[in-house]
Tab-separated table of C-alpha atoms and ligand atoms in Angstrom:
chain	number	residue	atom	x	y	z
A	1222	MET	CA	24.401	-16.519	113.117
A	1223	GLN	CA	27.535	-18.252	111.933
A	1224	ILE	CA	27.204	-18.630	108.131
A	1225	ALA	CA	29.425	-21.264	106.409
A	1226	THR	CA	31.962	-19.831	103.981
A	1227	THR	CA	30.664	-20.436	100.418
A	1228	ILE	CA	32.953	-21.059	97.557
A	1229	THR	CA	31.984	-17.771	96.031
A	1230	GLN	CA	32.968	-15.945	99.130
A	1231	PHE	CA	36.201	-17.992	99.399
A	1232	LEU	CA	37.213	-17.165	95.828
A	1233	ALA	CA	36.371	-13.512	96.233
A	1234	ASP	CA	38.473	-13.371	99.391
A	1235	GLU	CA	41.349	-15.229	97.587
A	1236	GLN	CA	41.147	-12.722	94.652
A	1237	SER	CA	41.371	-9.805	97.035
A	1238	ALA	CA	44.507	-11.285	98.632
A	1239	SER	CA	46.115	-12.143	95.242
A	1240	GLN	CA	48.288	-9.978	92.978
A	1241	ARG	CA	45.964	-10.593	89.999
A	1242	GLN	CA	44.989	-7.292	88.390
A	1243	ASP	CA	41.749	-8.497	86.847
A	1244	ARG	CA	38.855	-10.301	88.639
A	1245	ASP	CA	38.217	-12.565	85.699
A	1246	LEU	CA	39.520	-15.756	87.293
A	1247	PRO	CA	37.001	-16.083	90.116
A	1248	VAL	CA	34.278	-15.171	87.569
A	1249	LEU	CA	35.472	-17.954	85.263
A	1250	LEU	CA	35.723	-20.442	88.167
A	1251	GLY	CA	32.165	-19.500	89.254
A	1252	GLN	CA	30.944	-20.605	85.816
A	1253	VAL	CA	32.959	-23.806	86.036
A	1254	ILE	CA	31.320	-24.441	89.504
A	1255	THR	CA	27.845	-23.853	88.096
A	1256	ALA	CA	28.534	-26.443	85.339
A	1257	CYS	CA	29.669	-28.993	88.037
A	1258	LYS	CA	26.345	-28.395	89.938
A	1259	ILE	CA	24.346	-29.006	86.712
A	1260	ILE	CA	26.415	-32.222	86.123
A	1261	SER	CA	25.900	-33.290	89.706
A	1262	ASN	CA	22.140	-32.919	89.276
A	1263	ALA	CA	22.301	-34.999	86.005
A	1264	VAL	CA	24.504	-37.705	87.448
A	1265	ASN	CA	22.658	-38.018	90.777
A	1266	LYS	CA	19.398	-38.738	88.938
A	1267	GLY	CA	21.043	-41.973	87.701
A	1268	ALA	CA	18.721	-44.274	85.772
A	1269	LEU	CA	15.706	-41.972	86.447
A	1270	SER	CA	17.148	-39.471	83.913
A	1271	GLY	CA	17.268	-41.916	81.023
A	1272	VAL	CA	20.807	-41.050	80.185
A	1273	MET	CA	22.570	-44.155	81.314
A	1274	GLY	CA	24.373	-46.369	78.820
A	1275	SER	CA	26.591	-45.831	75.826
A	1276	LEU	CA	26.359	-44.261	72.448
A	1277	GLU	CA	27.544	-45.886	69.238
A	1278	SER	CA	30.169	-43.161	69.025
A	1279	GLU	CA	33.806	-43.206	70.046
A	1280	ASN	CA	35.843	-40.257	71.343
A	1281	ILE	CA	39.285	-39.394	69.890
A	1282	GLN	CA	40.747	-41.766	72.424
A	1283	GLY	CA	38.927	-44.599	70.745
A	1284	GLU	CA	36.688	-45.010	73.852
A	1285	THR	CA	33.046	-45.705	73.573
A	1286	GLN	CA	31.202	-42.590	74.666
A	1287	LYS	CA	28.614	-42.721	77.355
A	1288	LYS	CA	25.547	-40.701	76.824
A	1289	LEU	CA	26.570	-38.620	79.883
A	1290	ASP	CA	30.078	-38.035	78.407
A	1291	VAL	CA	28.496	-36.060	75.623
A	1292	ILE	CA	25.764	-34.400	77.793
A	1293	THR	CA	28.323	-33.244	80.417
A	1294	ASN	CA	30.591	-31.874	77.710
A	1295	GLU	CA	27.706	-29.803	76.255
A	1296	ILE	CA	26.820	-28.603	79.888
A	1297	PHE	CA	30.437	-27.296	80.172
A	1298	THR	CA	30.610	-25.545	76.777
A	1299	GLN	CA	27.061	-24.080	77.020
A	1300	THR	CA	27.498	-22.885	80.668
A	1301	ILE	CA	30.806	-21.294	80.150
A	1302	GLU	CA	31.194	-20.096	76.495
A	1303	ARG	CA	29.311	-16.711	76.896
A	1304	GLY	CA	30.897	-15.491	80.106
A	1305	GLY	CA	33.698	-13.495	78.406
A	1306	GLN	CA	36.675	-14.823	80.310
A	1307	LEU	CA	37.719	-17.472	77.912
A	1308	ALA	CA	39.642	-17.547	74.589
A	1309	GLY	CA	38.908	-21.259	74.002
A	1310	MET	CA	38.227	-24.687	75.478
A	1311	ALA	CA	39.529	-28.229	75.021
A	1312	SER	CA	38.066	-31.401	76.316
A	1313	GLU	CA	38.604	-35.168	76.435
A	1314	GLU	CA	35.339	-35.431	74.535
A	1315	MET	CA	36.252	-33.081	71.595
A	1316	ASP	CA	38.873	-33.759	69.025
A	1317	ASP	CA	39.853	-30.228	68.551
A	1318	VAL	CA	39.777	-26.872	70.250
A	1319	TYR	CA	36.257	-25.624	70.969
A	1320	GLN	CA	36.101	-22.047	69.589
A	1321	ILE	CA	34.019	-19.524	71.427
A	1322	PRO	CA	31.075	-18.640	69.126
A	1323	ALA	CA	31.607	-15.277	67.410
A	1324	GLN	CA	28.656	-13.649	69.141
A	1325	TYR	CA	30.228	-13.982	72.580
A	1326	PRO	CA	33.092	-11.846	74.077
A	1327	ARG	CA	36.448	-13.400	74.646
A	1328	GLY	CA	38.865	-13.372	77.530
A	1329	LYS	CA	42.380	-14.276	78.502
A	1330	TYR	CA	42.027	-17.820	79.844
A	1331	LEU	CA	41.978	-21.282	78.287
A	1332	LEU	CA	39.864	-24.007	79.934
A	1333	VAL	CA	40.765	-27.695	79.565
A	1334	PHE	CA	38.557	-30.362	81.098
A	1335	ASP	CA	37.420	-33.941	81.371
A	1336	PRO	CA	33.701	-33.448	81.925
A	1337	LEU	CA	33.023	-36.884	83.321
A	1338	ASP	CA	36.094	-38.769	84.385
A	1339	GLY	CA	35.546	-42.474	85.192
A	1340	SER	CA	32.343	-42.502	83.157
A	1341	SER	CA	32.483	-46.198	82.728
A	1342	ASN	CA	31.452	-46.281	86.414
A	1343	VAL	CA	28.266	-44.294	85.906
A	1344	ASP	CA	26.110	-47.302	84.984
A	1345	VAL	CA	27.265	-49.191	88.004
A	1346	ASN	CA	26.748	-46.237	90.390
A	1347	ILE	CA	30.360	-45.845	91.436
A	1348	SER	CA	31.718	-42.320	91.990
A	1349	VAL	CA	32.724	-40.267	88.919
A	1350	GLY	CA	34.014	-36.706	88.665
A	1351	THR	CA	34.875	-33.734	86.523
A	1352	ILE	CA	38.454	-32.431	86.143
A	1353	PHE	CA	39.377	-28.941	85.042
A	1354	SER	CA	42.511	-26.899	84.367
A	1355	VAL	CA	42.853	-23.169	83.658
A	1356	LEU	CA	45.685	-21.698	81.581
A	1357	ARG	CA	46.459	-18.209	80.471
A	1358	TYR	CA	45.967	-17.448	76.826
A	1359	GLN	CA	49.212	-15.882	75.591
A	1360	GLY	CA	48.068	-15.092	72.028
A	1361	ASN	CA	45.648	-12.516	70.652
A	1362	SER	CA	43.732	-14.509	68.028
A	1363	ALA	CA	39.945	-14.778	68.298
A	1364	GLN	CA	40.338	-18.483	67.462
A	1365	PRO	CA	43.258	-19.967	69.487
A	1366	ALA	CA	45.004	-22.978	67.881
A	1367	ALA	CA	45.614	-26.194	69.614
A	1368	GLY	CA	49.247	-25.203	70.072
A	1369	GLU	CA	48.231	-22.341	72.403
A	1370	PHE	CA	47.022	-24.875	74.817
A	1371	LEU	CA	50.291	-26.913	74.930
A	1372	GLN	CA	51.746	-25.343	78.018
A	1373	PRO	CA	53.498	-27.308	80.726
A	1374	GLY	CA	51.462	-27.967	83.907
A	1375	THR	CA	53.534	-25.366	85.842
A	1376	LYS	CA	51.698	-22.668	83.785
A	1377	GLN	CA	48.259	-23.560	85.254
A	1378	VAL	CA	46.593	-20.740	87.147
A	1379	ALA	CA	43.910	-22.935	88.673
A	1380	ALA	CA	42.883	-26.578	88.719
A	1381	GLY	CA	40.255	-28.559	90.433
A	1382	TYR	CA	37.770	-31.404	90.428
A	1383	ALA	CA	34.237	-32.162	91.306
A	1384	LEU	CA	33.520	-35.576	92.865
A	1385	TYR	CA	30.062	-36.905	92.394
A	1386	GLY	CA	30.086	-39.362	95.240
A	1387	SER	CA	28.047	-39.962	98.487
A	1388	SER	CA	28.191	-36.237	98.572
A	1389	THR	CA	29.164	-33.857	95.804
A	1390	MET	CA	32.490	-32.032	96.624
A	1391	LEU	CA	34.600	-29.575	94.841
A	1392	VAL	CA	38.334	-29.420	95.468
A	1393	ILE	CA	40.343	-26.477	93.936
A	1394	THR	CA	43.755	-24.796	93.935
A	1395	THR	CA	44.770	-21.457	92.455
A	1396	GLY	CA	48.346	-21.956	93.687
A	1397	ASN	CA	47.837	-21.092	97.306
A	1398	GLY	CA	47.085	-24.509	98.784
A	1399	VAL	CA	44.102	-26.880	98.298
A	1400	ASN	CA	40.548	-26.357	99.692
A	1401	GLY	CA	37.606	-28.636	99.612
A	1402	PHE	CA	33.928	-27.643	99.443
A	1403	THR	CA	30.788	-29.811	99.944
A	1404	LEU	CA	27.568	-29.094	97.989
A	1405	ASP	CA	24.828	-28.033	100.398
A	1406	THR	CA	21.762	-28.936	98.379
A	1407	ASN	CA	19.501	-26.879	100.716
A	1408	ILE	CA	21.080	-23.685	99.481
A	1409	GLY	CA	22.517	-25.030	96.159
A	1410	GLU	CA	26.032	-23.840	97.027
A	1411	PHE	CA	29.405	-25.340	97.826
A	1412	VAL	CA	30.541	-24.589	101.316
A	1413	LEU	CA	34.001	-24.815	102.767
A	1414	THR	CA	34.331	-28.165	104.645
A	1415	HIS	CA	38.024	-29.077	104.054
A	1416	PRO	CA	40.275	-26.079	104.400
A	1417	GLY	CA	43.999	-26.430	103.708
A	1418	MET	CA	43.975	-30.017	102.530
A	1419	THR	CA	47.383	-31.773	102.821
A	1420	ILE	CA	48.490	-35.378	101.872
A	1421	PRO	CA	50.142	-37.427	104.659
A	1422	ALA	CA	53.799	-37.953	103.646
A	1423	ASP	CA	53.628	-41.700	104.363
A	1424	THR	CA	51.034	-44.317	103.481
A	1425	LYS	CA	50.282	-48.013	103.437
A	1426	GLU	CA	47.718	-47.885	100.671
A	1427	PHE	CA	48.538	-48.255	96.935
A	1428	ALA	CA	46.216	-48.017	93.899
A	1429	ILE	CA	47.015	-49.679	90.614
A	1430	ASN	CA	45.061	-51.755	88.081
A	1431	ALA	CA	46.839	-55.058	88.951
A	1432	SER	CA	45.424	-56.769	85.830
A	1433	ASN	CA	48.195	-54.983	83.832
A	1434	GLN	CA	50.906	-56.366	86.081
A	1435	ARG	CA	52.607	-58.448	83.278
A	1436	PHE	CA	53.000	-55.277	81.205
A	1437	TRP	CA	54.633	-53.063	83.845
A	1438	GLU	CA	58.277	-51.925	83.741
A	1439	ALA	CA	60.629	-53.438	86.274
A	1440	PRO	CA	60.700	-50.670	88.905
A	1441	VAL	CA	56.854	-50.848	89.210
A	1442	GLN	CA	56.933	-54.661	89.318
A	1443	ARG	CA	59.417	-54.462	92.141
A	1444	TYR	CA	57.512	-51.847	94.062
A	1445	VAL	CA	54.145	-53.607	93.899
A	1446	THR	CA	55.711	-57.005	94.591
A	1447	GLU	CA	57.247	-55.537	97.795
A	1448	CYS	CA	53.938	-54.003	98.809
A	1449	VAL	CA	52.148	-57.347	98.381
A	1450	ALA	CA	54.955	-59.152	100.365
A	1451	GLY	CA	54.186	-56.899	103.265
A	1452	LYS	CA	55.661	-57.812	106.618
A	1453	THR	CA	57.440	-60.883	105.030
A	1454	GLY	CA	59.258	-58.665	102.434
A	1455	PRO	CA	61.807	-55.873	102.313
A	1456	ARG	CA	59.253	-53.187	103.246
A	1457	GLY	CA	58.625	-54.955	106.641
A	1458	ARG	CA	54.992	-53.716	106.831
A	1459	ASP	CA	51.676	-54.762	105.356
A	1460	PHE	CA	50.078	-52.596	102.648
A	1461	ASN	CA	46.404	-52.264	101.474
A	1462	MET	CA	45.277	-51.894	97.904
A	1463	ARG	CA	42.441	-49.901	96.286
A	1464	TRP	CA	41.308	-49.535	92.608
A	1465	VAL	CA	38.131	-47.566	91.855
A	1466	ALA	CA	38.832	-46.947	88.149
A	1467	SER	CA	37.972	-43.343	88.696
A	1468	MET	CA	40.986	-41.090	89.015
A	1469	VAL	CA	39.033	-38.357	90.747
A	1470	ALA	CA	37.938	-40.774	93.532
A	1471	GLU	CA	41.446	-42.160	93.974
A	1472	VAL	CA	43.026	-38.653	94.217
A	1473	HIS	CA	40.348	-37.492	96.635
A	1474	ARG	CA	40.994	-40.501	98.880
A	1475	ILE	CA	44.765	-39.767	98.831
A	1476	LEU	CA	44.094	-36.099	99.682
A	1477	ILE	CA	42.051	-37.227	102.735
A	1478	ARG	CA	44.087	-40.091	104.074
A	1479	GLY	CA	47.242	-40.563	101.971
A	1480	GLY	CA	48.167	-43.150	99.395
A	1481	ILE	CA	49.951	-43.662	96.103
A	1482	PHE	CA	48.167	-43.887	92.786
A	1483	MET	CA	49.887	-45.362	89.745
A	1484	TYR	CA	48.842	-45.683	86.074
A	1485	PRO	CA	52.421	-46.417	84.980
A	1486	LYS	CA	53.947	-46.794	81.542
A	1487	ASP	CA	53.361	-50.272	80.446
A	1488	ASN	CA	54.043	-52.248	77.204
A	1489	LYS	CA	50.359	-53.365	76.839
A	1490	ASP	CA	50.222	-50.968	73.868
A	1491	PRO	CA	53.773	-49.712	73.059
A	1492	THR	CA	52.266	-46.894	70.986
A	1493	LYS	CA	50.860	-45.311	74.215
A	1494	ALA	CA	53.065	-43.578	76.766
A	1495	GLY	CA	50.416	-44.346	79.354
A	1496	LYS	CA	46.695	-44.368	79.799
A	1497	LEU	CA	45.954	-41.049	81.444
A	1498	ARG	CA	45.834	-37.811	79.509
A	1499	LEU	CA	48.307	-35.052	80.383
A	1500	MET	CA	46.289	-31.889	79.755
A	1501	TYR	CA	42.986	-32.674	81.498
A	1502	GLU	CA	43.816	-35.506	83.955
A	1503	ALA	CA	47.481	-35.670	84.892
A	1504	ASN	CA	48.300	-31.948	84.903
A	1505	PRO	CA	45.323	-30.643	86.979
A	1506	MET	CA	45.608	-33.508	89.492
A	1507	SER	CA	49.366	-33.044	89.729
A	1508	PHE	CA	48.914	-29.346	90.492
A	1509	ILE	CA	46.490	-30.226	93.293
A	1510	VAL	CA	48.701	-33.004	94.602
A	1511	GLU	CA	51.866	-30.835	94.677
A	1512	GLN	CA	49.935	-27.920	96.342
A	1513	ALA	CA	48.813	-30.522	99.012
A	1514	GLY	CA	52.447	-31.513	99.663
A	1515	GLY	CA	52.462	-34.645	97.555
A	1516	LEU	CA	54.545	-35.653	94.499
A	1517	SER	CA	53.513	-36.437	90.967
A	1518	SER	CA	55.835	-37.990	88.360
A	1519	THR	CA	55.915	-39.991	85.105
A	1520	GLY	CA	58.535	-42.097	86.891
A	1521	ARG	CA	61.287	-40.263	84.954
A	1522	GLN	CA	60.055	-36.676	85.179
A	1523	ARG	CA	57.913	-34.322	87.257
A	1524	ILE	CA	54.558	-34.239	85.391
A	1525	LEU	CA	54.144	-30.545	85.727
A	1526	ASP	CA	57.366	-30.043	83.766
A	1527	VAL	CA	56.293	-32.204	80.716
A	1528	GLN	CA	56.141	-30.143	77.646
A	1529	PRO	CA	52.880	-31.170	75.989
A	1530	GLU	CA	52.982	-32.137	72.309
A	1531	GLY	CA	49.308	-32.757	71.709
A	1532	LEU	CA	45.937	-31.958	73.369
A	1533	HIS	CA	45.228	-35.675	74.100
A	1534	GLN	CA	48.699	-36.722	74.862
A	1535	ARG	CA	49.008	-39.535	77.357
A	1536	VAL	CA	51.572	-39.838	80.287
A	1537	PRO	CA	52.455	-42.353	82.931
A	1538	VAL	CA	51.226	-41.183	86.348
A	1539	ILE	CA	52.711	-41.962	89.796
A	1540	LEU	CA	51.365	-39.527	92.400
A	1541	GLY	CA	50.510	-39.170	96.084
A	1542	SER	CA	52.223	-39.425	99.474
A	1543	LYS	CA	55.657	-37.863	99.029
A	1544	ASN	CA	57.797	-40.497	100.843
A	1545	GLU	CA	56.085	-43.399	98.996
A	1546	VAL	CA	56.393	-41.777	95.523
A	1547	GLU	CA	60.032	-41.269	96.312
A	1548	VAL	CA	60.464	-44.992	96.868
A	1549	VAL	CA	59.068	-45.665	93.351
A	1550	LEU	CA	61.243	-42.956	91.831
A	1551	SER	CA	64.331	-44.454	93.554
A	1552	TYR	CA	63.596	-47.775	91.930
A	1553	HIS	CA	63.265	-46.084	88.592
A	1554	ALA	CA	66.601	-44.315	89.106
A	1555	GLU	CA	68.356	-47.640	90.127
A	1556	HIS	CA	66.929	-49.546	87.254
B	700	P6P	P1	41.214	-48.837	83.805
B	700	P6P	C1	38.843	-43.454	83.674
B	700	P6P	O1	38.570	-43.968	82.423
B	700	P6P	C2	40.336	-43.245	83.761
B	700	P6P	O2	40.665	-42.270	82.752
B	700	P6P	C3	40.761	-42.793	85.116
B	700	P6P	O3	39.741	-42.030	85.836
B	700	P6P	C4	40.901	-44.110	85.831
B	700	P6P	O4	41.894	-43.998	86.860
B	700	P6P	C5	41.414	-45.082	84.772
B	700	P6P	O5	41.018	-44.470	83.514
B	700	P6P	C6	40.964	-46.392	84.905
B	700	P6P	O6	41.576	-47.227	83.893
B	700	P6P	O7	42.224	-49.299	82.786
B	700	P6P	O8	41.440	-49.362	85.237
B	700	P6P	O9	39.750	-48.899	83.393
């Protein structure tokens, strides 16, 4: 009987083929995967679970928190804190570093995550996701400071996302390509369905929140104007547009059929360098995109090279199909 490869088997095989001395990483990823299964169950209940809607509270980003933002954050911390592989955690939903409670063992990794990205879509039943990033802990304190997390994206040892869509999928990289798994609810396990995911180098599909058009910088204005001009313009071909307002859904679409996703620098709020957060949105997604043959840039710099200055730092994001991202970067260089 041909048994599908489960994510647990896949990660065990990858560990055996790796140079890693310890087996802590697949153990840690197994706990992250369990947390994503629990979140999938909570999200898929929808209104039946009584956890729709918003709280009175705001997160450090100044965004109204959904009940599920807080619940999914707790699912992550409670599922993963006792495993012994982590020195600390950081999340979109927590102002500061989450310290591992004193009664639990510590390990050599740092986990950074957005427990429910795109959560404003939950109440309207549009796909949302979880994004996670794993870094090595270089220090030796039992309570790592925020500064220990501020490593450039090139230092990530693993990154992935769960997409709670028409099916629940998990896409992950440990630096050896990108692989996608689909949750088989009959066995409660993710099985390998998308081995070796790669992003087509060309695309005719762009994703941007066009309501910000008047705030964009000139290179982005030029690029989008040319896409909209289609055959009648300098690109000589028609484009299509998508905007889901859920980064996980956009990136997944790009991994499957190509595309370019942009949340560029804009002057809507000059105090903000962009909307998306470097540590738990841009960096993990950029690691995945580059491992799949795509590019990911701020418009001026490779995102994975950005030296973080704060846990909740924002950056402009232009990522996706290599040849199309290079067009946008050429416009930035010319400007
Ligand atoms: P806007 C979700 O809040 C998020 O962080 C990303 O997932 C998404 O791409 C973006 O913000 C949507 O932003 O301004 O269109 O609501």
